[in-house]
Amino acid sequence: MISVRINERLFIRNPEDTVLGKKILKHSVEFIYKVGFESFTFKKLAEEIGTTEAGIYRYFENKHKLLIYITSWYFGWLEYRIKTQTKNINDPTLKLKKIISLLTEPVEDDEQTSYIDESLLHPIIVSEGSKTYLTKQAEENHKQDFFLPYKELSTLIGNIILEYNPNYKYPKSLASTIIEIAHFQNFFMHNLPSLTDFSKNNQENEIIEFLNDLVFSSIKPK
Amino acid sequence: MISVRINERLFIRNPEDTVLGKKILKHSVEFIYKVGFESFTFKKLAEEIGTTEAGIYRYFENKHKLLIYITSWYFGWLEYRIKTQTKNINDPTLKLKKIISLLTEPVEDDEQTSYIDESLLHPIIVSEGSKTYLTKQAEENHKQDFFLPYKELSTLIGNIILEYNPNYKYPKSLASTIIEIAHFQNFFMHNLPSLTDFSKNNQENEIIEFLNDLVFSSIKPK
DNA sequence: CTTTCGTGATAGTAATACTATTATTTTGTT
DNA sequence: AACAAAATAATAGTATTACTATCACGAAAG
């Protein structure tokens, strides 16, 4: 049973420690997946769970921090998967390709974690992930390390890019670009397909090819 | 005096037709720039303008539609600028470079339009633009052509990419990628600089170089 | 000169985003 | 099995948000 370390300032009481806490995580993910973050409220969530609004407020200050919690969880879990799945790979080309696939492909529920359904988590991050930082509080939140898992993943990718080509000038920007584009093209493909070259359903492979082409064309030593 | 055609379903009464309507546009832009979209409410806006909440509701159904209005306005205006500034350019390389610059550079207030300050509009789009479509209603809104200006810009860019290299496989995806990355890297640079390779202030030129490198490496015929 | 239109003023409602307090149940410990 | 501590439920209350409805007034347009 793996567990992901989450910034303690994101919660009031650690939801992983209690029955209700885990229920909140599980049902938040399901509920946000279903109705979207805007329509998601603690009141409605409480009803779903069979607890009270006040009960949820004992775990999370507000729904925005809960979203950052979930997003952190996702990126921490993804980094863990990337590390285990690239441990025995030495070739940076293959490592990058593996990462691009892991970022893009639909996820299967990881049996090792009982209370979060990762197959729902991926579409949530695709649709809602960037809302965590696209706020006026971004800088302040960043200083409190709210986005650390994102940053660590980005750094990891950036370092592999440099392994591939130590002279590439924009490893960090390209790393964050890969993450964002994996998500955005996925969202577009499913919701605004005319903004992509991909057919509407489950053509994640085409996104992967697009990203591979984009990345390796750019970082190839000239 | 240029004006941008906006989807009529985005408003109840056309704000461009009246004094109060123009005031709403002008002060919305200023207010969203100042406090961010989440903290922006019609009540507070009404106080700023010296009108009432109900007064604003006569123009816009809700703040989300107002944001889509503003975003449409921005993309419509940008497309107009792109067209005038690339009219005499034949070389698709130069056209693409021009577009990347126009997408990325800080904007000066356009004296031709009196009631919207474009220099504030650009940072608003950077921070808030993607919130217009990252919702459960994206598909439905898309069908109502709420995102048409974005789509048209994307198509325009995609066509120039094909002009440059008719065999490039992902013109639409690369077009939407250029738009998104121009904005995201700008946001990161100003707010989460460790996710980029750019120094914190006003290094839009570096974003432009990054994007140029990314785009032309990818579309160069192999 | 009178009808329409734009705006202001006021009022009211349901939902959201919280905080506080007290009671009850579950659990972990001896 | 007894008891304390921790977790949860129940209830109540507030301020703000997101609206809708109605009426009155002044300006402009026919």
Short mmCIF file of C-alpha atoms (C1' of nucleotides) in Angstrom, two decimals:
data_model
loop_
_atom_site.label_atom_id
_atom_site.label_comp_id
_atom_site.label_asym_id
_atom_site.label_seq_id
_atom_site.Cartn_x
_atom_site.Cartn_y
_atom_site.Cartn_z
CA MET A 1 0.00 0.00 0.00
CA ILE A 2 1.73 3.13 -1.18
CA SER A 3 1.01 6.50 0.26
CA VAL A 4 1.82 9.92 -1.01
CA ARG A 5 3.23 12.60 1.26
CA ILE A 6 1.10 15.69 1.14
CA ASN A 7 1.87 19.20 2.37
CA GLU A 8 0.31 19.48 5.82
CA ARG A 9 -0.82 23.03 5.27
CA LEU A 10 -3.35 21.78 2.75
CA PHE A 11 -5.58 20.23 5.40
CA ILE A 12 -6.73 20.93 8.91
CA ARG A 13 -6.88 17.31 9.97
CA ASN A 14 -5.16 14.60 7.94
CA PRO A 15 -7.87 12.86 5.94
CA GLU A 16 -5.76 9.72 5.58
CA ASP A 17 -5.92 9.13 9.32
CA THR A 18 -9.64 8.56 9.73
CA VAL A 19 -12.65 6.83 8.27
CA LEU A 20 -14.48 10.03 7.47
CA GLY A 21 -11.32 11.58 6.04
CA LYS A 22 -10.88 8.78 3.55
CA LYS A 23 -14.55 8.91 2.65
CA ILE A 24 -14.15 12.62 1.94
CA LEU A 25 -11.25 11.94 -0.43
CA LYS A 26 -12.98 9.10 -2.20
CA HIS A 27 -16.27 10.88 -2.68
CA SER A 28 -14.68 14.21 -3.55
CA VAL A 29 -12.93 12.56 -6.46
CA GLU A 30 -16.11 10.86 -7.61
CA PHE A 31 -18.20 13.96 -7.16
CA ILE A 32 -15.82 16.39 -8.87
CA TYR A 33 -15.47 13.89 -11.70
CA LYS A 34 -19.24 13.82 -12.03
CA VAL A 35 -20.28 17.45 -11.71
CA GLY A 36 -17.07 19.45 -12.17
CA PHE A 37 -15.29 21.60 -9.63
CA GLU A 38 -17.55 24.65 -9.98
CA SER A 39 -20.69 22.75 -9.00
CA PHE A 40 -18.96 20.84 -6.25
CA THR A 41 -19.83 22.07 -2.74
CA PHE A 42 -19.11 20.74 0.73
CA LYS A 43 -22.82 20.66 1.47
CA LYS A 44 -23.61 18.39 -1.47
CA LEU A 45 -20.54 16.25 -0.74
CA ALA A 46 -21.70 15.86 2.86
CA GLU A 47 -25.07 14.63 1.69
CA GLU A 48 -23.41 12.07 -0.60
CA ILE A 49 -21.28 10.78 2.22
CA GLY A 50 -23.99 10.94 4.84
CA THR A 51 -22.23 13.42 7.05
CA THR A 52 -22.60 17.14 7.63
CA GLU A 53 -21.03 20.18 6.04
CA ALA A 54 -19.33 21.05 9.33
CA GLY A 55 -17.84 17.59 9.36
CA ILE A 56 -15.98 18.25 6.14
CA TYR A 57 -14.80 21.64 7.28
CA ARG A 58 -12.94 19.89 10.06
CA TYR A 59 -10.71 18.35 7.40
CA PHE A 60 -10.42 21.05 4.76
CA GLU A 61 -10.57 24.81 5.04
CA ASN A 62 -12.26 25.14 1.67
CA LYS A 63 -12.82 23.34 -1.59
CA HIS A 64 -9.88 24.99 -3.28
CA LYS A 65 -7.43 23.47 -0.81
CA LEU A 66 -9.12 20.13 -1.25
CA LEU A 67 -8.54 20.43 -4.99
CA ILE A 68 -4.88 21.25 -4.41
CA TYR A 69 -4.72 18.24 -2.10
CA ILE A 70 -6.14 15.95 -4.77
CA THR A 71 -3.86 17.41 -7.41
CA SER A 72 -0.83 16.96 -5.17
CA TRP A 73 -1.89 13.42 -4.56
CA TYR A 74 -2.08 12.83 -8.31
CA PHE A 75 1.32 14.30 -9.11
CA GLY A 76 2.96 12.54 -6.19
CA TRP A 77 1.47 9.25 -7.28
CA LEU A 78 2.49 9.89 -10.89
CA GLU A 79 6.05 10.65 -9.88
CA TYR A 80 6.16 7.42 -7.93
CA ARG A 81 4.92 5.50 -10.97
CA ILE A 82 7.40 7.24 -13.24
CA LYS A 83 10.25 6.38 -10.92
CA THR A 84 9.36 2.71 -10.63
CA GLN A 85 8.72 2.39 -14.34
CA THR A 86 11.90 4.12 -15.48
CA LYS A 87 14.21 2.72 -12.81
CA ASN A 88 15.73 0.18 -15.16
CA ILE A 89 15.82 2.40 -18.21
CA ASN A 90 19.05 4.19 -18.98
CA ASP A 91 18.33 5.67 -22.36
CA PRO A 92 16.90 9.18 -21.82
CA THR A 93 14.92 8.84 -25.06
CA LEU A 94 13.06 5.87 -23.70
CA LYS A 95 12.64 7.52 -20.32
CA LEU A 96 11.06 10.59 -21.88
CA LYS A 97 8.78 8.49 -24.03
CA LYS A 98 7.70 6.52 -21.00
CA ILE A 99 6.93 9.70 -19.10
CA ILE A 100 4.93 11.16 -21.97
CA SER A 101 2.87 7.97 -22.10
CA LEU A 102 2.28 7.96 -18.37
CA LEU A 103 1.19 11.60 -18.48
CA THR A 104 -1.20 11.07 -21.33
CA GLU A 105 -2.69 7.62 -21.12
CA PRO A 106 -5.93 6.92 -19.32
CA VAL A 107 -5.12 5.47 -15.96
CA GLU A 108 -6.32 2.28 -14.48
CA ASP A 109 -7.40 2.21 -10.88
CA ASP A 110 -4.42 1.34 -8.74
CA GLU A 111 -5.45 -1.45 -6.41
CA GLN A 112 -2.71 -0.48 -4.02
CA THR A 113 -4.57 2.60 -2.89
CA SER A 114 -7.96 1.83 -1.58
CA TYR A 115 -9.71 5.10 -1.16
CA ILE A 116 -8.87 6.99 -4.34
CA ASP A 117 -9.93 5.85 -7.77
CA GLU A 118 -7.06 6.87 -10.01
CA SER A 119 -9.03 6.26 -13.17
CA LEU A 120 -11.20 9.24 -12.20
CA LEU A 121 -8.27 11.26 -10.99
CA HIS A 122 -6.70 11.64 -14.41
CA PRO A 123 -9.72 13.30 -16.07
CA ILE A 124 -10.12 15.51 -13.01
CA ILE A 125 -6.55 16.74 -13.32
CA VAL A 126 -7.07 17.28 -17.03
CA SER A 127 -10.12 19.48 -16.48
CA GLU A 128 -9.44 21.06 -13.11
CA GLY A 129 -5.72 20.77 -12.45
CA SER A 130 -4.67 24.16 -13.74
CA LYS A 131 -7.34 25.88 -11.66
CA THR A 132 -5.24 25.12 -8.60
CA TYR A 133 -2.64 27.70 -9.58
CA LEU A 134 -4.41 30.05 -11.98
CA THR A 135 -5.34 32.38 -9.13
CA LYS A 136 -4.14 35.61 -7.60
CA GLN A 137 -2.74 33.57 -4.70
CA ALA A 138 -0.46 31.51 -6.92
CA GLU A 139 2.79 33.07 -5.76
CA GLU A 140 1.84 32.94 -2.11
CA ASN A 141 0.68 29.34 -2.44
CA HIS A 142 3.84 28.46 -4.28
CA LYS A 143 5.93 29.84 -1.40
CA GLN A 144 4.03 27.54 0.92
CA ASP A 145 5.01 24.63 -1.35
CA PHE A 146 1.43 23.89 -2.33
CA PHE A 147 2.58 22.98 -5.82
CA LEU A 148 5.69 21.07 -4.84
CA PRO A 149 4.68 17.74 -6.45
CA TYR A 150 4.09 19.53 -9.74
CA LYS A 151 7.41 21.24 -9.44
CA GLU A 152 9.24 18.05 -8.58
CA LEU A 153 7.77 16.25 -11.54
CA SER A 154 8.70 19.16 -13.74
CA THR A 155 12.25 19.12 -12.41
CA LEU A 156 12.50 15.40 -12.96
CA ILE A 157 11.44 15.77 -16.58
CA GLY A 158 13.72 18.76 -17.07
CA ASN A 159 16.70 16.75 -15.86
CA ILE A 160 16.04 13.93 -18.26
CA ILE A 161 15.81 16.45 -21.08
CA LEU A 162 19.26 17.70 -20.09
CA GLU A 163 20.51 14.13 -19.97
CA TYR A 164 19.35 13.75 -23.53
CA ASN A 165 20.85 17.04 -24.64
CA PRO A 166 22.89 19.03 -22.12
CA ASN A 167 22.84 22.02 -24.42
CA TYR A 168 19.09 22.36 -24.73
CA LYS A 169 18.24 25.85 -23.55
CA TYR A 170 14.76 25.46 -22.12
CA PRO A 171 14.54 22.26 -20.07
CA LYS A 172 12.21 23.59 -17.39
CA SER A 173 9.86 25.35 -19.76
CA LEU A 174 9.71 22.32 -21.99
CA ALA A 175 9.02 20.13 -18.97
CA SER A 176 6.06 22.22 -17.82
CA THR A 177 4.95 22.45 -21.44
CA ILE A 178 4.86 18.66 -21.74
CA ILE A 179 2.71 18.36 -18.64
CA GLU A 180 0.32 21.08 -19.67
CA ILE A 181 -0.01 19.98 -23.27
CA ALA A 182 -0.61 16.36 -22.32
CA HIS A 183 -3.57 17.62 -20.31
CA PHE A 184 -4.82 20.32 -22.62
CA GLN A 185 -4.76 18.26 -25.76
CA ASN A 186 -6.62 15.58 -23.87
CA PHE A 187 -9.27 18.05 -22.78
CA PHE A 188 -9.58 19.47 -26.27
CA MET A 189 -9.79 16.05 -27.84
CA HIS A 190 -12.69 15.09 -25.62
CA ASN A 191 -14.49 18.42 -25.45
CA LEU A 192 -13.40 20.76 -28.24
CA PRO A 193 -12.08 18.33 -30.81
CA SER A 194 -11.88 20.88 -33.59
CA LEU A 195 -8.89 22.36 -31.79
CA THR A 196 -6.95 19.14 -32.30
CA ASP A 197 -6.01 16.69 -35.01
CA PHE A 198 -7.24 13.76 -33.01
CA SER A 199 -10.42 11.83 -33.39
CA LYS A 200 -12.76 12.30 -30.54
CA ASN A 201 -12.57 9.12 -28.57
CA ASN A 202 -9.72 7.47 -26.82
CA GLN A 203 -7.04 8.48 -29.22
CA GLU A 204 -4.56 9.12 -26.49
CA ASN A 205 -1.98 7.39 -28.66
CA GLU A 206 -2.17 10.21 -31.15
CA ILE A 207 -1.54 12.74 -28.40
CA ILE A 208 1.48 10.71 -27.39
CA GLU A 209 2.80 10.73 -30.95
CA PHE A 210 2.23 14.45 -31.24
CA LEU A 211 4.08 15.09 -27.99
CA ASN A 212 6.93 12.76 -28.87
CA ASP A 213 7.35 14.49 -32.19
CA LEU A 214 7.22 17.93 -30.58
CA VAL A 215 9.66 17.10 -27.82
CA PHE A 216 12.27 15.16 -29.75
CA SER A 217 12.29 17.56 -32.69
CA SER A 218 13.03 20.35 -30.24
CA ILE A 219 15.68 18.77 -28.09
CA LYS A 220 17.58 16.93 -30.82
CA PRO A 221 21.08 18.38 -30.96
CA LYS A 222 21.38 20.45 -34.10
CA MET B 1 -12.67 52.75 -34.35
CA ILE B 2 -12.59 49.03 -34.75
CA SER B 3 -15.15 46.80 -33.21
CA VAL B 4 -15.19 43.10 -32.65
CA ARG B 5 -18.19 40.99 -33.47
CA ILE B 6 -19.27 39.00 -30.44
CA ASN B 7 -21.66 36.07 -30.23
CA GLU B 8 -25.03 37.49 -29.23
CA ARG B 9 -25.81 34.60 -26.95
CA LEU B 10 -23.12 35.80 -24.59
CA PHE B 11 -25.12 38.78 -23.43
CA ILE B 12 -28.69 39.74 -22.67
CA ARG B 13 -28.35 43.30 -23.86
CA ASN B 14 -25.44 44.40 -26.04
CA PRO B 15 -23.05 46.28 -23.77
CA GLU B 16 -21.53 48.13 -26.71
CA ASP B 17 -24.82 49.91 -27.35
CA THR B 18 -25.13 51.88 -24.14
CA VAL B 19 -23.23 54.01 -21.69
CA LEU B 20 -23.70 51.62 -18.80
CA GLY B 21 -22.79 48.66 -20.97
CA LYS B 22 -19.46 50.15 -21.92
CA LYS B 23 -18.80 51.07 -18.33
CA ILE B 24 -19.44 47.45 -17.37
CA LEU B 25 -16.90 46.24 -19.90
CA LYS B 26 -14.30 48.80 -18.96
CA HIS B 27 -14.59 48.25 -15.22
CA SER B 28 -14.91 44.47 -15.49
CA VAL B 29 -11.55 44.35 -17.18
CA GLU B 30 -9.98 46.60 -14.59
CA PHE B 31 -11.58 44.79 -11.70
CA ILE B 32 -10.78 41.26 -12.87
CA TYR B 33 -7.24 42.40 -13.54
CA LYS B 34 -7.02 43.72 -10.00
CA VAL B 35 -8.67 41.01 -7.91
CA GLY B 36 -8.85 37.95 -10.18
CA PHE B 37 -11.92 36.25 -11.55
CA GLU B 38 -12.77 34.28 -8.39
CA SER B 39 -13.11 37.39 -6.24
CA PHE B 40 -14.93 39.33 -8.90
CA THR B 41 -18.67 39.71 -8.24
CA PHE B 42 -21.40 41.75 -9.90
CA LYS B 43 -22.18 43.38 -6.56
CA LYS B 44 -18.64 44.71 -6.13
CA LEU B 45 -18.47 45.71 -9.79
CA ALA B 46 -21.72 47.62 -9.42
CA GLU B 47 -20.29 49.55 -6.49
CA GLU B 48 -17.20 50.45 -8.51
CA ILE B 49 -19.31 51.73 -11.36
CA GLY B 50 -21.90 53.40 -9.21
CA THR B 51 -24.80 51.31 -10.40
CA THR B 52 -26.67 48.37 -8.93
CA GLU B 53 -26.23 44.64 -9.15
CA ALA B 54 -29.53 44.33 -10.96
CA GLY B 55 -28.28 46.85 -13.48
CA ILE B 56 -25.45 44.55 -14.49
CA TYR B 57 -27.69 41.52 -14.66
CA ARG B 58 -29.58 43.29 -17.41
CA TYR B 59 -26.46 42.95 -19.56
CA PHE B 60 -24.97 39.63 -18.54
CA GLU B 61 -26.58 36.50 -17.23
CA ASN B 62 -23.61 35.72 -15.00
CA LYS B 63 -19.96 36.45 -14.56
CA HIS B 64 -18.88 33.40 -16.50
CA LYS B 65 -20.56 34.65 -19.66
CA LEU B 66 -19.00 38.03 -19.10
CA LEU B 67 -15.59 36.36 -18.96
CA ILE B 68 -16.30 34.52 -22.20
CA TYR B 69 -17.37 37.85 -23.69
CA ILE B 70 -14.11 39.49 -22.68
CA THR B 71 -12.09 36.54 -23.92
CA SER B 72 -13.92 36.57 -27.25
CA TRP B 73 -13.24 40.22 -27.50
CA TYR B 74 -9.54 39.62 -26.92
CA PHE B 75 -9.22 36.86 -29.48
CA GLY B 76 -11.25 38.74 -32.04
CA TRP B 77 -9.11 41.80 -31.56
CA LEU B 78 -5.93 39.72 -31.72
CA GLU B 79 -7.02 38.10 -34.96
CA TYR B 80 -7.66 41.52 -36.41
CA ARG B 81 -4.17 42.66 -35.38
CA ILE B 82 -2.62 39.52 -36.78
CA LYS B 83 -4.36 39.99 -40.08
CA THR B 84 -3.35 43.60 -40.48
CA GLN B 85 0.22 42.94 -39.40
CA THR B 86 0.77 39.90 -41.60
CA LYS B 87 -1.13 41.14 -44.63
CA ASN B 88 2.02 42.07 -46.51
CA ILE B 89 4.07 39.11 -45.37
CA ASN B 90 4.26 36.14 -47.69
CA ASP B 91 6.87 34.01 -46.00
CA PRO B 92 5.05 31.64 -43.62
CA THR B 93 8.11 31.59 -41.35
CA LEU B 94 7.84 35.31 -40.80
CA LYS B 95 4.09 35.10 -40.42
CA LEU B 96 4.37 32.48 -37.70
CA LYS B 97 7.05 34.46 -35.91
CA LYS B 98 4.90 37.53 -36.03
CA ILE B 99 1.96 35.63 -34.59
CA ILE B 100 4.04 34.16 -31.81
CA SER B 101 5.23 37.63 -30.90
CA LEU B 102 1.73 39.06 -30.94
CA LEU B 103 0.50 36.24 -28.73
CA THR B 104 3.26 36.65 -26.21
CA GLU B 105 4.26 40.27 -25.97
CA PRO B 106 2.72 42.62 -23.46
CA VAL B 107 0.12 44.66 -25.24
CA GLU B 108 -0.17 48.37 -25.40
CA ASP B 109 -3.52 50.00 -24.99
CA ASP B 110 -5.11 50.38 -28.39
CA GLU B 111 -6.31 53.93 -28.69
CA GLN B 112 -8.80 52.90 -31.33
CA THR B 113 -11.03 51.24 -28.77
CA SER B 114 -12.10 53.54 -26.05
CA TYR B 115 -13.73 51.40 -23.45
CA ILE B 116 -11.40 48.44 -23.12
CA ASP B 117 -7.82 48.72 -21.95
CA GLU B 118 -6.00 46.05 -23.93
CA SER B 119 -2.90 46.30 -21.78
CA LEU B 120 -4.94 44.78 -18.94
CA LEU B 121 -6.70 42.35 -21.22
CA HIS B 122 -3.60 40.34 -22.02
CA PRO B 123 -2.76 39.43 -18.40
CA ILE B 124 -6.42 38.63 -17.80
CA ILE B 125 -6.44 36.18 -20.68
CA VAL B 126 -3.18 34.68 -19.43
CA SER B 127 -4.61 34.04 -15.97
CA GLU B 128 -8.28 33.51 -16.62
CA GLY B 129 -8.67 32.61 -20.29
CA SER B 130 -8.64 28.86 -19.97
CA LYS B 131 -11.30 28.99 -17.26
CA THR B 132 -13.80 29.90 -19.95
CA TYR B 133 -13.73 26.40 -21.38
CA LEU B 134 -12.40 24.19 -18.59
CA THR B 135 -15.93 23.40 -17.44
CA LYS B 136 -18.49 20.65 -17.74
CA GLN B 137 -20.39 22.87 -20.18
CA ALA B 138 -17.48 23.13 -22.62
CA GLU B 139 -19.01 20.97 -25.33
CA GLU B 140 -22.41 22.61 -25.06
CA ASN B 141 -20.86 26.08 -25.09
CA HIS B 142 -18.71 25.12 -28.04
CA LYS B 143 -21.82 24.08 -29.98
CA GLN B 144 -23.23 27.53 -29.34
CA ASP B 145 -20.03 28.99 -30.83
CA PHE B 146 -18.97 30.61 -27.57
CA PHE B 147 -15.34 29.87 -28.39
CA LEU B 148 -15.46 30.75 -32.05
CA PRO B 149 -12.82 33.50 -31.93
CA TYR B 150 -10.40 31.08 -30.28
CA LYS B 151 -11.18 28.47 -32.86
CA GLU B 152 -10.77 30.88 -35.74
CA LEU B 153 -7.42 32.03 -34.48
CA SER B 154 -6.38 28.44 -34.06
CA THR B 155 -7.47 27.62 -37.61
CA LEU B 156 -5.61 30.63 -38.94
CA ILE B 157 -2.41 29.51 -37.25
CA GLY B 158 -2.94 25.92 -38.34
CA ASN B 159 -3.24 26.99 -41.96
CA ILE B 160 -0.01 28.93 -41.87
CA ILE B 161 1.69 25.89 -40.37
CA LEU B 162 0.45 23.89 -43.36
CA GLU B 163 1.65 26.59 -45.69
CA TYR B 164 5.09 26.20 -44.17
CA ASN B 165 5.00 22.43 -44.30
CA PRO B 166 2.00 20.76 -45.98
CA ASN B 167 3.08 17.42 -44.59
CA TYR B 168 3.11 18.36 -40.96
CA LYS B 169 0.73 16.00 -39.21
CA TYR B 170 -0.60 18.05 -36.30
CA PRO B 171 -1.37 21.59 -37.49
CA LYS B 172 -4.43 22.12 -35.31
CA SER B 173 -2.94 20.66 -32.18
CA LEU B 174 0.23 22.65 -32.65
CA ALA B 175 -1.83 25.79 -33.20
CA SER B 176 -3.76 25.40 -29.96
CA THR B 177 -0.51 24.43 -28.25
CA ILE B 178 1.13 27.67 -29.35
CA ILE B 179 -1.72 29.71 -27.94
CA GLU B 180 -1.83 27.86 -24.64
CA ILE B 181 1.93 27.77 -24.13
CA ALA B 182 2.30 31.46 -24.91
CA HIS B 183 -0.12 32.09 -22.06
CA PHE B 184 1.02 29.41 -19.65
CA GLN B 185 4.69 30.19 -19.86
CA ASN B 186 3.82 33.81 -19.31
CA PHE B 187 1.82 32.95 -16.21
CA PHE B 188 4.55 30.69 -14.91
CA MET B 189 7.24 33.26 -15.55
CA HIS B 190 5.40 35.86 -13.51
CA ASN B 191 3.98 33.65 -10.80
CA LEU B 192 5.78 30.30 -10.60
CA PRO B 193 9.10 31.13 -12.22
CA SER B 194 10.78 27.90 -11.13
CA LEU B 195 8.68 26.12 -13.74
CA THR B 196 10.38 28.09 -16.50
CA ASP B 197 13.83 29.01 -17.72
CA PHE B 198 12.97 32.67 -17.86
CA SER B 199 13.91 35.38 -15.45
CA LYS B 200 10.99 36.72 -13.57
CA ASN B 201 10.27 40.08 -15.10
CA ASN B 202 9.35 41.07 -18.57
CA GLN B 203 11.34 38.45 -20.34
CA GLU B 204 8.65 37.89 -22.89
CA ASN B 205 11.39 37.77 -25.51
CA GLU B 206 12.68 34.56 -24.02
CA ILE B 207 9.24 33.01 -24.24
CA ILE B 208 9.12 34.03 -27.86
CA GLU B 209 12.49 32.39 -28.51
CA PHE B 210 11.41 29.24 -26.75
CA LEU B 211 8.22 29.07 -28.79
CA ASN B 212 9.98 29.81 -32.05
CA ASP B 213 12.47 27.07 -31.35
CA LEU B 214 9.72 24.63 -30.37
CA VAL B 215 7.54 25.37 -33.36
CA PHE B 216 10.12 25.48 -36.11
CA SER B 217 12.00 22.45 -34.87
CA SER B 218 8.75 20.53 -35.06
CA ILE B 219 7.40 21.65 -38.38
CA LYS B 220 10.68 21.70 -40.29
CA PRO B 221 10.40 19.11 -43.08
CA LYS B 222 12.62 16.20 -42.18
"C1'" DC C 1 -45.62 65.50 -26.57
"C1'" DT C 2 -45.83 61.05 -25.44
"C1'" DT C 3 -44.02 56.44 -25.76
"C1'" DT C 4 -40.12 53.83 -25.36
"C1'" DC C 5 -35.73 53.01 -23.41
"C1'" DG C 6 -32.09 53.10 -20.15
"C1'" DT C 7 -31.08 53.49 -15.49
"C1'" DG C 8 -31.79 53.63 -10.53
"C1'" DA C 9 -33.85 52.11 -6.29
"C1'" DT C 10 -35.51 48.73 -3.49
"C1'" DA C 11 -36.74 44.25 -1.98
"C1'" DG C 12 -36.56 39.59 -1.64
"C1'" DT C 13 -34.96 34.46 -2.18
"C1'" DA C 14 -32.10 30.37 -2.40
"C1'" DA C 15 -27.65 28.73 -2.25
"C1'" DT C 16 -22.87 29.06 -0.80
"C1'" DA C 17 -19.23 29.39 2.37
"C1'" DC C 18 -18.29 29.36 6.34
"C1'" DT C 19 -18.06 29.15 12.33
"C1'" DA C 20 -19.54 27.64 16.83
"C1'" DT C 21 -21.48 24.61 20.28
"C1'" DT C 22 -23.11 20.61 22.25
"C1'" DA C 23 -24.34 15.76 22.17
"C1'" DT C 24 -23.36 11.14 20.99
"C1'" DT C 25 -20.78 7.28 19.34
"C1'" DT C 26 -16.53 4.78 18.50
"C1'" DT C 27 -11.89 3.60 19.74
"C1'" DG C 28 -8.00 2.51 22.18
"C1'" DT C 29 -6.06 1.69 26.77
"C1'" DT C 30 -5.78 -0.37 31.34
"C1'" DA D 1 -15.31 -4.35 31.35
"C1'" DA D 2 -14.59 0.34 32.41
"C1'" DC D 3 -13.20 4.69 31.04
"C1'" DA D 4 -11.00 8.50 28.67
"C1'" DA D 5 -10.05 10.39 24.45
"C1'" DA D 6 -10.98 10.96 19.83
"C1'" DA D 7 -14.13 11.14 16.07
"C1'" DT D 8 -18.46 12.15 14.39
"C1'" DA D 9 -23.22 13.88 14.29
"C1'" DA D 10 -26.68 17.36 15.13
"C1'" DT D 11 -28.03 21.82 15.22
"C1'" DA D 12 -27.90 26.61 14.67
"C1'" DG D 13 -26.45 30.74 12.99
"C1'" DT D 14 -23.99 34.51 9.87
"C1'" DA D 15 -22.25 36.92 5.81
"C1'" DT D 16 -21.85 36.77 1.08
"C1'" DT D 17 -23.10 35.32 -3.51
"C1'" DA D 18 -26.06 34.77 -7.22
"C1'" DC D 19 -29.69 35.71 -8.72
"C1'" DT D 20 -35.21 37.67 -9.90
"C1'" DA D 21 -38.92 40.98 -9.68
"C1'" DT D 22 -41.07 45.39 -9.47
"C1'" DC D 23 -41.62 50.20 -9.72
"C1'" DA D 24 -40.21 54.89 -10.57
"C1'" DC D 25 -37.89 58.41 -13.14
"C1'" DG D 26 -35.48 61.05 -16.63
"C1'" DA D 27 -33.79 61.29 -21.44
"C1'" DA D 28 -34.28 60.64 -26.04
"C1'" DA D 29 -36.66 59.44 -30.18
"C1'" DG D 30 -40.64 59.44 -33.09
#
